[in-house]
Short mmCIF file of C-alpha atoms and ligand atoms in Angstrom, two decimals:
data_model
loop_
_atom_site.label_atom_id
_atom_site.label_comp_id
_atom_site.label_asym_id
_atom_site.label_seq_id
_atom_site.Cartn_x
_atom_site.Cartn_y
_atom_site.Cartn_z
CA MET A 368 48.69 132.48 -109.29
CA SER A 369 51.97 133.17 -111.41
CA PRO A 370 52.80 130.80 -114.65
CA ARG A 371 55.02 127.19 -113.28
CA PRO A 372 58.66 127.65 -114.37
CA ASP A 373 60.23 124.48 -116.03
CA LEU A 374 63.18 123.60 -114.23
CA GLY A 375 64.02 120.82 -116.32
CA PRO A 376 64.73 117.38 -115.07
CA LYS A 377 64.72 116.68 -111.23
CA PRO A 378 67.60 115.14 -109.77
CA ARG A 379 68.29 112.73 -107.97
CA LEU A 380 67.10 112.72 -103.91
CA GLY A 381 70.72 112.07 -101.83
CA TYR A 382 71.08 108.91 -100.11
CA THR A 383 67.46 107.27 -101.10
CA ALA A 384 66.69 104.01 -103.35
CA SER A 385 69.42 101.90 -102.25
CA VAL A 386 70.49 99.29 -104.48
CA LEU A 387 71.41 96.41 -101.29
CA ASP A 388 68.87 93.65 -100.61
CA ARG A 389 69.43 94.25 -96.72
CA ALA A 390 68.88 90.70 -96.07
CA ALA A 391 67.69 90.37 -93.24
CA GLU A 392 67.44 86.61 -92.38
CA ARG A 393 71.06 86.35 -92.77
CA ARG A 394 72.11 88.69 -89.84
CA THR A 395 71.24 85.44 -87.64
CA GLU A 396 73.42 83.20 -89.11
CA PRO A 397 77.32 84.00 -88.27
CA ALA A 398 78.55 81.12 -90.64
CA ALA A 399 76.41 82.78 -93.66
CA LEU A 400 77.94 85.88 -92.98
CA GLY A 401 81.25 85.14 -92.25
CA ALA A 402 81.13 83.29 -95.44
CA LEU A 403 79.98 86.91 -97.34
CA ALA A 404 83.03 88.75 -95.39
CA SER A 405 85.57 86.53 -96.37
CA ASP A 406 84.42 86.00 -100.05
CA PRO A 407 87.39 88.41 -101.57
CA ARG A 408 84.48 89.30 -104.26
CA ALA A 409 82.48 91.15 -100.88
CA GLY A 410 82.78 95.23 -100.71
CA VAL A 411 83.63 96.74 -97.43
CA TYR A 412 83.06 100.81 -96.83
CA VAL A 413 85.69 101.74 -94.64
CA ILE A 414 84.33 104.66 -92.45
CA GLY A 415 85.79 106.73 -89.75
CA GLY A 416 82.97 108.85 -87.68
CA GLU A 417 82.16 111.83 -90.49
CA MET A 418 85.25 110.54 -92.67
CA VAL A 419 85.27 108.03 -95.73
CA VAL A 420 88.07 106.95 -97.26
CA LEU A 421 87.91 106.17 -100.66
CA LYS A 422 90.06 104.73 -103.14
CA LYS A 423 91.62 107.95 -105.67
CA GLY A 424 90.30 107.47 -109.34
CA SER A 425 88.58 109.73 -111.84
CA PRO A 426 86.02 110.70 -113.06
CA THR A 427 84.99 109.40 -109.39
CA SER A 428 86.36 107.93 -107.11
CA ALA A 429 86.04 104.44 -105.37
CA PRO A 430 84.30 103.74 -101.87
CA LEU A 431 84.54 99.19 -101.92
CA PHE A 432 87.64 97.92 -100.83
CA ALA A 433 87.85 93.85 -100.82
CA PRO A 434 87.86 92.64 -97.18
CA ALA A 435 91.58 91.80 -97.19
CA GLU A 436 92.12 95.97 -98.18
CA ALA A 437 89.83 96.63 -95.89
CA HIS A 438 91.01 94.58 -93.17
CA ALA A 439 94.88 95.97 -93.90
CA LEU A 440 93.47 99.79 -93.59
CA SER A 441 91.72 99.64 -90.31
CA PRO A 442 92.97 96.05 -88.81
CA ALA A 443 90.32 96.84 -85.58
CA GLY A 444 87.61 97.68 -86.96
CA GLU A 445 84.11 96.23 -86.56
CA LEU A 446 83.05 95.30 -89.44
CA ILE A 447 78.73 95.00 -89.72
CA PHE A 448 76.64 93.85 -92.13
CA LEU A 449 74.78 95.89 -94.98
CA GLY A 450 72.92 93.59 -97.13
CA LEU A 451 73.93 92.42 -100.42
CA PHE A 452 74.02 93.12 -103.56
CA GLU A 453 74.00 90.77 -106.67
CA GLY A 454 74.40 88.38 -103.79
CA ARG A 455 77.73 89.06 -102.90
CA GLY A 456 77.93 91.07 -99.03
CA ARG A 457 78.49 94.68 -98.58
CA PHE A 458 79.94 95.41 -95.06
CA ALA A 459 81.39 98.88 -93.28
CA VAL A 460 84.13 98.57 -91.45
CA ALA A 461 85.18 101.09 -88.07
CA CYS A 462 88.08 103.03 -88.47
CA ASP A 463 89.09 105.20 -85.57
CA ALA A 464 90.42 108.86 -85.62
CA ILE A 465 94.26 108.07 -84.96
CA THR A 466 93.66 105.40 -88.19
CA VAL A 467 92.04 107.70 -90.39
CA GLU A 468 94.52 110.53 -89.38
CA GLY A 469 96.81 108.19 -90.49
CA LEU A 470 95.61 107.32 -94.10
CA LYS A 471 95.87 110.86 -94.97
CA ALA A 472 99.46 110.82 -96.08
CA ARG A 473 98.42 108.49 -98.24
CA ASP A 474 98.83 109.10 -102.24
CA ASP A 475 96.23 106.63 -103.75
CA LEU A 476 93.65 107.15 -100.71
CA ILE A 477 91.33 110.20 -100.44
CA ILE A 478 89.96 110.87 -97.34
CA THR A 479 86.76 113.11 -96.68
CA ASP A 480 83.46 113.70 -95.54
CA LEU A 481 80.34 112.11 -96.47
CA ARG A 482 78.92 116.09 -97.11
CA THR A 483 81.68 116.72 -99.59
CA ILE A 484 81.31 113.56 -101.04
CA ALA A 485 77.57 114.29 -101.64
CA ILE A 486 77.64 117.72 -103.22
CA LYS A 487 81.10 117.42 -105.22
CA GLU A 488 79.31 113.90 -106.61
CA LEU A 489 83.28 111.97 -106.03
CA VAL A 490 81.55 108.72 -106.26
CA GLU A 491 78.93 107.09 -108.37
CA ALA A 492 75.58 107.84 -107.09
CA HIS A 493 74.47 104.56 -105.93
CA HIS A 494 77.01 104.29 -103.55
CA LEU A 495 75.47 106.80 -101.26
CA PRO A 496 72.75 105.09 -99.75
CA PRO A 497 74.58 101.96 -98.59
CA ILE A 498 77.51 104.32 -96.93
CA ALA A 499 74.58 106.55 -95.27
CA GLU A 500 73.59 102.70 -93.74
CA GLY A 501 77.04 102.06 -92.70
CA LYS A 502 78.25 105.74 -91.38
CA ALA A 503 74.64 105.88 -89.20
CA LEU A 504 74.96 102.33 -88.35
CA LEU A 505 78.67 102.84 -87.28
CA HIS A 506 77.83 105.92 -85.14
CA TRP A 507 75.02 104.61 -83.26
CA HIS A 508 77.68 101.28 -82.44
CA ALA A 509 80.47 104.15 -81.14
CA ARG A 510 78.02 105.51 -79.16
CA HIS A 511 76.05 102.04 -77.72
CA ARG A 512 78.82 101.01 -76.16
CA PHE A 513 77.98 99.92 -72.67
CA CYS A 514 74.37 99.00 -71.55
CA SER A 515 71.79 102.11 -70.82
CA ASN A 516 70.52 99.95 -68.71
CA CYS A 517 72.90 99.11 -66.63
CA GLY A 518 76.10 100.21 -67.52
CA ALA A 519 77.84 96.75 -68.59
CA ALA A 520 80.04 96.65 -71.72
CA THR A 521 77.72 95.36 -74.31
CA ASN A 522 78.67 93.23 -77.68
CA ILE A 523 77.28 93.11 -81.03
CA VAL A 524 75.33 90.57 -82.85
CA ASP A 525 73.12 90.07 -85.67
CA GLY A 526 75.68 91.62 -88.08
CA GLY A 527 75.98 94.81 -86.05
CA TRP A 528 72.14 95.20 -85.94
CA ARG A 529 71.57 94.85 -82.28
CA ARG A 530 74.23 94.58 -78.76
CA ASP A 531 73.53 92.41 -76.23
CA CYS A 532 74.26 93.04 -72.30
CA PRO A 533 75.84 90.12 -71.23
CA ALA A 534 75.06 90.98 -67.53
CA CYS A 535 71.21 92.02 -67.45
CA LYS A 536 70.73 90.07 -70.78
CA VAL A 537 68.66 93.91 -72.40
CA GLN A 538 69.02 93.78 -76.12
CA HIS A 539 70.06 97.34 -77.62
CA PHE A 540 68.82 98.27 -81.26
CA PRO A 541 70.24 100.83 -83.46
CA ARG A 542 68.38 104.09 -83.72
CA THR A 543 66.92 106.71 -86.16
CA ASP A 544 66.27 110.25 -85.15
CA PRO A 545 62.96 111.74 -86.61
CA VAL A 546 63.14 115.48 -88.20
CA VAL A 547 60.27 117.65 -89.68
CA ILE A 548 61.82 119.70 -92.24
CA MET A 549 58.70 122.21 -93.71
CA LEU A 550 58.40 124.82 -96.00
CA PRO A 551 55.43 126.90 -94.66
CA ILE A 552 52.99 128.29 -97.51
CA ALA A 553 50.32 130.79 -98.39
CA GLY A 554 49.64 131.17 -102.04
CA ASP A 555 52.07 132.44 -103.98
CA ARG A 556 54.64 133.09 -100.94
CA CYS A 557 56.85 130.63 -98.93
CA VAL A 558 58.32 130.72 -95.38
CA LEU A 559 62.79 129.67 -95.40
CA GLY A 560 65.06 130.38 -92.77
CA ARG A 561 69.11 130.42 -92.39
CA SER A 562 70.47 128.25 -89.55
CA TYR A 563 73.53 130.41 -87.95
CA ARG A 564 75.99 127.21 -89.91
CA PHE A 565 74.64 127.35 -92.96
CA GLN A 566 77.60 129.04 -95.34
CA GLY A 567 77.54 131.46 -98.39
CA SER A 568 74.02 132.54 -99.24
CA MET A 569 71.63 129.52 -98.55
CA TRP A 570 68.35 129.79 -97.67
CA SER A 571 66.44 126.24 -96.66
CA CYS A 572 63.15 125.11 -94.72
CA LEU A 573 62.59 125.39 -91.71
CA ALA A 574 63.37 122.22 -89.56
CA GLY A 575 63.66 120.53 -86.03
CA PHE A 576 63.62 116.99 -84.19
CA MET A 577 60.34 115.36 -83.16
CA GLU A 578 59.95 114.57 -79.80
CA PRO A 579 57.90 111.83 -77.70
CA GLY A 580 54.45 111.70 -78.11
CA GLU A 581 54.10 114.02 -81.12
CA ALA A 582 52.51 113.17 -84.31
CA ILE A 583 54.58 114.49 -87.89
CA GLU A 584 51.90 117.26 -88.45
CA ASP A 585 51.70 118.12 -84.80
CA ALA A 586 55.54 118.56 -85.09
CA VAL A 587 55.44 121.08 -87.96
CA ARG A 588 52.86 123.29 -86.47
CA ARG A 589 55.17 123.16 -82.94
CA GLU A 590 58.06 124.35 -85.13
CA THR A 591 57.63 125.87 -87.48
CA ARG A 592 55.80 128.58 -84.91
CA GLU A 593 58.29 128.03 -82.17
CA GLU A 594 61.40 128.87 -85.02
CA ALA A 595 59.24 131.56 -87.14
CA GLY A 596 56.10 132.63 -84.78
CA ILE A 597 54.08 131.40 -88.19
CA THR A 598 51.02 129.34 -86.98
CA CYS A 599 49.65 126.45 -89.78
CA GLY A 600 46.98 124.84 -90.67
CA ARG A 601 47.15 121.90 -92.49
CA VAL A 602 49.95 119.97 -92.92
CA SER A 603 51.15 117.64 -96.11
CA TYR A 604 53.78 115.14 -96.52
CA PHE A 605 56.38 115.45 -99.01
CA ALA A 606 58.94 112.38 -98.77
CA THR A 607 61.45 111.26 -96.24
CA GLN A 608 65.37 110.94 -96.70
CA PRO A 609 67.63 109.14 -94.46
CA TRP A 610 70.59 112.05 -93.14
CA PRO A 611 73.35 110.31 -91.72
CA PHE A 612 74.38 113.40 -89.50
CA PRO A 613 74.73 111.70 -87.53
CA THR A 614 71.41 108.98 -87.73
CA SER A 615 68.27 111.30 -88.55
CA LEU A 616 65.23 110.46 -91.29
CA MET A 617 64.16 113.78 -92.26
CA ILE A 618 60.37 113.76 -92.38
CA GLY A 619 59.54 116.48 -95.80
CA CYS A 620 56.47 118.60 -95.33
CA HIS A 621 54.23 121.48 -96.62
CA ALA A 622 52.27 123.79 -94.21
CA GLU A 623 49.65 126.00 -95.12
CA ALA A 624 50.94 129.30 -92.89
CA LEU A 625 47.36 130.76 -92.08
CA SER A 626 49.51 133.99 -90.48
CA HIS A 627 51.76 136.58 -91.48
CA ASP A 628 54.10 137.88 -88.92
CA ILE A 629 57.57 136.27 -88.30
CA VAL A 630 59.01 136.35 -85.04
CA ILE A 631 62.50 134.36 -85.02
CA ASP A 632 63.79 132.49 -82.26
CA ARG A 633 67.66 134.03 -82.72
CA THR A 634 69.20 130.77 -80.62
CA GLU A 635 67.61 128.40 -83.64
CA LEU A 636 68.14 130.63 -86.29
CA GLU A 637 69.88 133.38 -87.80
CA ASP A 638 67.22 134.40 -90.01
CA ALA A 639 63.67 133.80 -91.76
CA ARG A 640 61.54 135.61 -94.18
CA TRP A 641 58.24 135.34 -96.72
CA PHE A 642 60.03 135.05 -100.81
CA THR A 643 57.87 134.89 -103.59
CA ARG A 644 57.87 132.10 -106.18
CA GLU A 645 59.81 134.47 -108.64
CA GLU A 646 61.89 135.01 -106.30
CA VAL A 647 62.92 131.28 -104.95
CA THR A 648 62.88 129.91 -108.54
CA GLN A 649 65.96 132.30 -109.24
CA MET A 650 67.58 130.30 -106.21
CA LEU A 651 66.89 127.12 -107.11
CA LEU A 652 68.25 127.96 -110.97
CA ARG A 653 71.46 129.84 -109.59
CA GLN A 654 70.17 132.97 -111.07
CA HIS A 655 69.34 135.16 -107.99
CA PRO A 656 70.48 138.52 -108.46
CA GLN A 657 71.96 138.98 -105.00
CA GLY A 658 73.18 135.79 -105.64
CA LEU A 659 70.77 133.61 -102.84
CA THR A 660 70.72 129.85 -103.14
CA THR A 661 68.71 127.07 -102.19
CA PRO A 662 70.01 123.76 -100.32
CA PRO A 663 71.82 121.13 -103.28
CA PRO A 664 69.83 118.79 -104.49
CA VAL A 665 71.12 116.40 -102.60
CA ALA A 666 69.05 117.14 -99.99
CA ILE A 667 65.65 116.94 -99.19
CA ALA A 668 64.88 121.08 -98.89
CA TYR A 669 65.59 121.24 -102.23
CA HIS A 670 63.22 119.02 -103.42
CA ILE A 671 60.39 119.93 -100.60
CA ILE A 672 60.88 123.69 -102.19
CA ARG A 673 61.06 122.76 -106.37
CA ALA A 674 57.86 121.02 -105.76
CA TRP A 675 55.62 123.99 -104.55
CA VAL A 676 57.58 126.04 -107.11
CA GLU A 677 56.80 123.17 -109.90
CA GLU A 678 53.48 121.92 -108.61
CA GLU A 679 50.19 122.15 -107.00
CA ILE A 680 50.71 121.25 -103.74
CA ASP A 681 47.70 119.21 -102.26
CA LEU A 682 46.81 120.43 -98.38
CA ALA A 683 44.06 118.06 -98.06
ZN1 LIG B 1041 72.64 95.40 -68.83
#
């Protein structure tokens, strides 16, 4: 084994460690929610699909609007309750595509997507988890306006944490889609892949949606075999990250690679190959001679890869 490099302080994993108290008990109290929502000290994120509306500022922009400001920006948007911060309500309001387009003409606003906001650090980092929460929840509402059981229009209840069908009485709850994201490792080498949608020279972990009736470890082994033809043995859990594109939960793992030959599924991956720890270190430090990189620190892939470079992974 080569000596472990020192990569400096660990950056924060994006969209995690929310400062909000979700205060689930308030969701079922319409009067309390109404009072929180009408308090001018409440904060509202204005979100239109992938786009987030920011008040232009320097060095960071402000993603929070007072309730009256948010209502003026998106008069017809449904308001959902995200939680409490220092006793005040924090909400998100939906903004439809036409309204978002109209707002782009304003000099005092920045309208951009959440990935850009996170990577370019356009807002203070503590806003990322509640924006992720709001974006994922609003995405679910936008696609669940009708009952999946009987087809009737559903109603929003509990501050946005449930939709009820008035016809068949079924209750619908917001969903999160688990995704396994893993680094197959063998001694001083690991496997990274390139998706067709990756920009530049970025390489990352393999990943895929979990399927019903599947354990995390089995999903890691299946996806690694399907995408790269590598057989894996032991799997160790690393960490999770909410990934609101649109409603995923990334479950980060390291996996013991038992086979060597890579067989790429070209429908999923543009490329996949083995990398040495030395090469991956250069990629993490943005010092690779061919300009290859890992994903940025906002993504869990960066942290999964970095942990393997810096630490001994316990594949128990
Ligand atoms: Zn129904």
